[in-house]
mmCIF file of C-alpha atoms in Angstrom:
data_model
loop_
_atom_site.group_PDB
_atom_site.id
_atom_site.type_symbol
_atom_site.label_atom_id
_atom_site.label_comp_id
_atom_site.label_asym_id
_atom_site.label_seq_id
_atom_site.Cartn_x
_atom_site.Cartn_y
_atom_site.Cartn_z
ATOM 1 C CA MET V 1 0.000 0.000 0.000
ATOM 2 C CA GLU V 2 2.880 2.358 0.837
ATOM 3 C CA HIS V 3 4.443 1.739 -2.589
ATOM 4 C CA LEU V 4 1.144 2.584 -4.348
ATOM 5 C CA HIS V 5 0.695 5.698 -2.198
ATOM 6 C CA ARG V 6 4.219 6.959 -2.991
ATOM 7 C CA THR V 7 3.708 6.218 -6.703
ATOM 8 C CA LYS V 8 0.460 8.206 -6.761
ATOM 9 C CA GLN V 9 2.201 11.107 -4.997
ATOM 10 C CA GLY V 10 5.027 11.015 -7.543
ATOM 11 C CA GLU V 11 7.629 10.162 -4.915
ATOM 12 C CA ASN V 12 8.852 6.998 -6.714
ATOM 13 C CA LYS V 13 11.268 8.099 -9.429
ATOM 14 C CA GLY V 14 11.970 5.744 -12.313
ATOM 15 C CA HIS V 15 10.358 2.330 -12.265
ATOM 16 C CA ASN V 16 7.219 1.814 -10.266
ATOM 17 C CA TYR V 17 6.515 -1.711 -11.614
ATOM 18 C CA LEU V 18 2.921 -0.813 -12.488
ATOM 19 C CA GLY V 19 3.359 -0.584 -16.283
ATOM 20 C CA LYS V 20 1.758 -2.934 -18.811
ATOM 21 C CA GLU V 21 5.126 -4.527 -19.669
ATOM 22 C CA THR V 22 5.667 -5.557 -16.063
ATOM 23 C CA LYS V 23 2.098 -6.831 -15.708
ATOM 24 C CA ASN V 24 2.376 -8.838 -18.955
ATOM 25 C CA GLU V 25 5.698 -10.295 -17.842
ATOM 26 C CA ILE V 26 4.202 -11.372 -14.506
ATOM 27 C CA ILE V 27 1.209 -12.956 -16.299
ATOM 28 C CA HIS V 28 3.607 -14.773 -18.670
ATOM 29 C CA LEU V 29 5.746 -16.036 -15.759
ATOM 30 C CA ILE V 30 2.698 -17.328 -13.868
ATOM 31 C CA GLY V 31 1.371 -19.035 -17.025
ATOM 32 C CA SER V 32 4.746 -20.656 -17.705
ATOM 33 C CA SER V 33 4.935 -21.898 -14.126
ATOM 34 C CA ILE V 34 1.447 -23.447 -14.334
ATOM 35 C CA THR V 35 2.232 -25.081 -17.701
ATOM 36 C CA ASN V 36 5.519 -26.479 -16.364
ATOM 37 C CA ASN V 37 3.717 -27.963 -13.332
ATOM 38 C CA ILE V 38 1.127 -29.590 -15.610
ATOM 39 C CA LEU V 39 3.906 -31.024 -17.798
ATOM 40 C CA LEU V 40 5.733 -32.394 -14.735
ATOM 41 C CA MET V 41 2.543 -34.118 -13.552
ATOM 42 C CA MET V 42 1.885 -35.486 -17.037
ATOM 43 C CA LYS V 43 5.436 -36.781 -17.488
ATOM 44 C CA SER V 44 5.340 -38.464 -14.074
ATOM 45 C CA ALA V 45 2.176 -40.260 -15.217
ATOM 46 C CA LYS V 46 4.110 -41.245 -18.389
ATOM 47 C CA TYR V 47 1.165 -42.024 -20.670
ATOM 48 C CA TYR V 48 -1.187 -39.360 -21.955
ATOM 49 C CA SER V 49 -3.844 -38.584 -24.521
ATOM 50 C CA ILE V 50 -4.039 -35.426 -26.564
ATOM 51 C CA ILE V 51 -7.165 -33.594 -27.658
ATOM 52 C CA LEU V 52 -6.841 -31.174 -30.570
ATOM 53 C CA ASP V 53 -9.403 -28.805 -32.014
ATOM 54 C CA CYS V 54 -9.001 -25.995 -34.526
ATOM 55 C CA THR V 55 -11.020 -22.816 -34.885
ATOM 56 C CA GLN V 56 -10.450 -19.364 -36.344
ATOM 57 C CA ASP V 57 -9.787 -16.388 -34.115
ATOM 58 C CA ILE V 58 -11.095 -12.884 -34.787
ATOM 59 C CA SER V 59 -8.144 -12.126 -37.090
ATOM 60 C CA LYS V 60 -9.019 -15.183 -39.256
ATOM 61 C CA VAL V 61 -5.978 -17.194 -38.085
ATOM 62 C CA ASP V 62 -6.633 -20.860 -37.308
ATOM 63 C CA GLN V 63 -5.797 -21.673 -33.694
ATOM 64 C CA MET V 64 -5.266 -25.246 -32.551
ATOM 65 C CA THR V 65 -6.340 -25.883 -28.970
ATOM 66 C CA VAL V 66 -4.106 -28.411 -27.203
ATOM 67 C CA VAL V 67 -5.515 -30.310 -24.231
ATOM 68 C CA VAL V 68 -3.781 -33.223 -22.518
ATOM 69 C CA ARG V 69 -5.391 -35.922 -20.425
ATOM 70 C CA PHE V 70 -3.579 -38.341 -18.144
ATOM 71 C CA VAL V 71 -4.081 -40.554 -15.111
ATOM 72 C CA GLN V 72 -1.989 -39.980 -12.014
ATOM 73 C CA GLU V 73 -1.665 -42.515 -9.216
ATOM 74 C CA THR V 74 -0.442 -41.545 -5.767
ATOM 75 C CA ARG V 75 0.016 -43.595 -2.634
ATOM 76 C CA LEU V 76 -0.254 -42.110 0.824
ATOM 77 C CA ASP V 77 -0.102 -44.307 3.935
ATOM 78 C CA GLY V 78 -0.925 -47.412 1.914
ATOM 79 C CA VAL V 79 -3.971 -45.807 0.276
ATOM 80 C CA TYR V 80 -3.980 -45.424 -3.496
ATOM 81 C CA ASP V 81 -5.535 -42.366 -5.056
ATOM 82 C CA VAL V 82 -6.138 -42.437 -8.791
ATOM 83 C CA ARG V 83 -7.123 -39.219 -10.530
ATOM 84 C CA THR V 84 -7.760 -38.320 -14.132
ATOM 85 C CA TRP V 85 -6.474 -34.895 -15.098
ATOM 86 C CA GLU V 86 -7.397 -32.897 -18.177
ATOM 87 C CA HIS V 87 -5.577 -29.629 -18.792
ATOM 88 C CA PHE V 88 -5.521 -26.987 -21.480
ATOM 89 C CA LEU V 89 -1.914 -26.287 -22.465
ATOM 90 C CA GLU V 90 -1.823 -23.838 -25.318
ATOM 91 C CA PHE V 91 -3.304 -22.258 -28.419
ATOM 92 C CA LEU V 92 -1.092 -22.920 -31.442
ATOM 93 C CA PRO V 93 -1.433 -20.760 -34.543
ATOM 94 C CA VAL V 94 -1.820 -22.895 -37.681
ATOM 95 C CA PRO V 95 -0.804 -21.163 -40.935
ATOM 96 C CA TYR V 96 -2.674 -23.653 -43.173
ATOM 97 C CA SER V 97 -5.221 -26.240 -42.126
ATOM 98 C CA LEU V 98 -3.697 -28.996 -44.259
ATOM 99 C CA TYR V 99 -3.148 -32.283 -42.426
ATOM 100 C CA SER V 100 0.614 -32.114 -43.091
ATOM 101 C CA THR V 101 0.843 -28.606 -41.609
ATOM 102 C CA LEU V 102 -1.217 -29.692 -38.599
ATOM 103 C CA MET V 103 1.221 -32.574 -38.095
ATOM 104 C CA GLN V 104 4.220 -30.229 -38.248
ATOM 105 C CA VAL V 105 2.619 -27.939 -35.654
ATOM 106 C CA VAL V 106 1.858 -30.877 -33.328
ATOM 107 C CA LEU V 107 5.350 -32.382 -33.688
ATOM 108 C CA LYS V 108 7.016 -29.017 -33.021
ATOM 109 C CA PHE V 109 4.820 -28.491 -29.950
ATOM 110 C CA LEU V 110 5.676 -31.936 -28.572
ATOM 111 C CA GLU V 111 9.377 -31.353 -29.242
ATOM 112 C CA ASP V 112 9.361 -27.873 -27.648
ATOM 113 C CA LYS V 113 7.649 -29.214 -24.512
ATOM 114 C CA LYS V 114 9.837 -32.357 -24.487
ATOM 115 C CA ILE V 115 6.777 -34.612 -24.651
ATOM 116 C CA LEU V 116 7.437 -38.053 -26.112
ATOM 117 C CA LEU V 117 5.106 -39.064 -28.945
ATOM 118 C CA CYS V 118 5.719 -42.737 -28.111
ATOM 119 C CA ASN V 119 3.935 -42.182 -24.752
ATOM 120 C CA MET V 120 0.775 -40.884 -26.441
ATOM 121 C CA LYS V 121 -1.898 -43.557 -25.997
ATOM 122 C CA GLY V 122 -4.920 -41.667 -27.263
ATOM 123 C CA GLN V 123 -5.868 -38.864 -29.587
ATOM 124 C CA GLY V 124 -9.094 -36.982 -30.051
ATOM 125 C CA HIS V 125 -9.818 -34.458 -32.768
ATOM 126 C CA ASP V 126 -12.673 -32.494 -34.228
ATOM 127 C CA ASN V 127 -14.549 -33.989 -37.174
ATOM 128 C CA GLY V 128 -12.750 -31.975 -39.836
ATOM 129 C CA GLU V 129 -11.584 -33.808 -42.940
ATOM 130 C CA ASN V 130 -7.976 -32.787 -42.301
ATOM 131 C CA MET V 131 -8.148 -34.146 -38.742
ATOM 132 C CA LYS V 132 -9.881 -37.507 -39.227
ATOM 133 C CA GLY V 133 -10.752 -37.811 -42.916
ATOM 134 C CA LYS V 134 -10.832 -41.054 -44.861
ATOM 135 C CA LYS V 135 -7.316 -41.169 -46.399
ATOM 136 C CA PHE V 136 -4.973 -38.345 -45.486
ATOM 137 C CA ASN V 137 -5.388 -36.783 -42.069
ATOM 138 C CA LEU V 138 -3.670 -35.902 -38.824
ATOM 139 C CA GLN V 139 -5.086 -38.912 -36.992
ATOM 140 C CA LYS V 140 -3.529 -41.292 -39.543
ATOM 141 C CA LEU V 141 -0.164 -39.508 -39.556
ATOM 142 C CA ILE V 142 0.086 -39.780 -35.767
ATOM 143 C CA SER V 143 -1.065 -43.422 -35.867
ATOM 144 C CA ASP V 144 1.557 -44.219 -38.519
ATOM 145 C CA ILE V 145 4.307 -42.980 -36.168
ATOM 146 C CA ASN V 146 2.785 -44.395 -32.964
ATOM 147 C CA LYS V 147 0.667 -47.486 -33.621
ATOM 148 C CA ARG V 148 -0.586 -47.509 -29.994
ATOM 149 C CA SER V 149 -2.114 -44.030 -30.162
ATOM 150 C CA PHE V 150 -5.784 -44.835 -30.587
ATOM 151 C CA TYR V 151 -8.244 -42.338 -32.005
ATOM 152 C CA VAL V 152 -11.434 -41.451 -30.134
ATOM 153 C CA PRO V 153 -13.807 -38.966 -31.807
ATOM 154 C CA HIS V 154 -14.999 -35.842 -30.021
ATOM 155 C CA ARG V 155 -18.519 -36.471 -28.770
ATOM 156 C CA SER V 156 -19.416 -32.785 -28.807
ATOM 157 C CA HIS V 157 -18.459 -32.527 -32.463
ATOM 158 C CA SER V 158 -20.476 -35.607 -33.360
ATOM 159 C CA LEU V 159 -23.634 -34.129 -31.856
ATOM 160 C CA ASN V 160 -23.831 -31.179 -34.268
ATOM 161 C CA PRO V 161 -23.925 -33.272 -37.490
ATOM 162 C CA SER V 162 -26.463 -35.623 -35.884
ATOM 163 C CA LEU V 163 -28.740 -32.722 -35.026
ATOM 164 C CA LEU V 164 -28.369 -31.242 -38.500
ATOM 165 C CA ASN V 165 -29.219 -34.578 -40.106
ATOM 166 C CA MET V 166 -32.251 -34.939 -37.873
ATOM 167 C CA LEU V 167 -33.527 -31.369 -38.335
ATOM 168 C CA PHE V 168 -32.573 -30.871 -41.988
ATOM 169 C CA PRO V 169 -32.686 -34.274 -43.761
ATOM 170 C CA CYS V 170 -32.109 -32.595 -47.127
ATOM 171 C CA PHE V 171 -28.463 -31.926 -46.083
ATOM 172 C CA ARG V 172 -27.602 -35.573 -45.396
ATOM 173 C CA GLN V 173 -24.434 -36.780 -47.054
#
């Protein structure tokens, strides 16, 4: 409180640590700390699943949402506690929504965060053609590298086409 009072009175010369740069740096440091803690928990669990979804932001840039899911087991006084964790990690800008570009973005993310692709046991994506299409898609590229990474479709994305088919039968494929 004293620091704020002196800053308002003009007594603090130079840096008062109330500028937007300082605030943004503090926000960035807190976010990095939270992300690092999530990654430590995930790596201690070893196996994980990844959930990816793409959508455009207001500036028309595709953003890939990265969510990880893992199971952590702890033992305290002979009692086992098993918890499933699901955490948002990051928005990744995607220059082109081609399956090959999506794969490059995912591989770079995993490499930057030092996450092993061989420990990925599940993957979930939206219903876009580039994510889980019939021939060439992100799901297949990941499965080609890691045969044990099973694909599970997003339930929330499956609901929308079902409703459209039910309400507007003329749009059925």
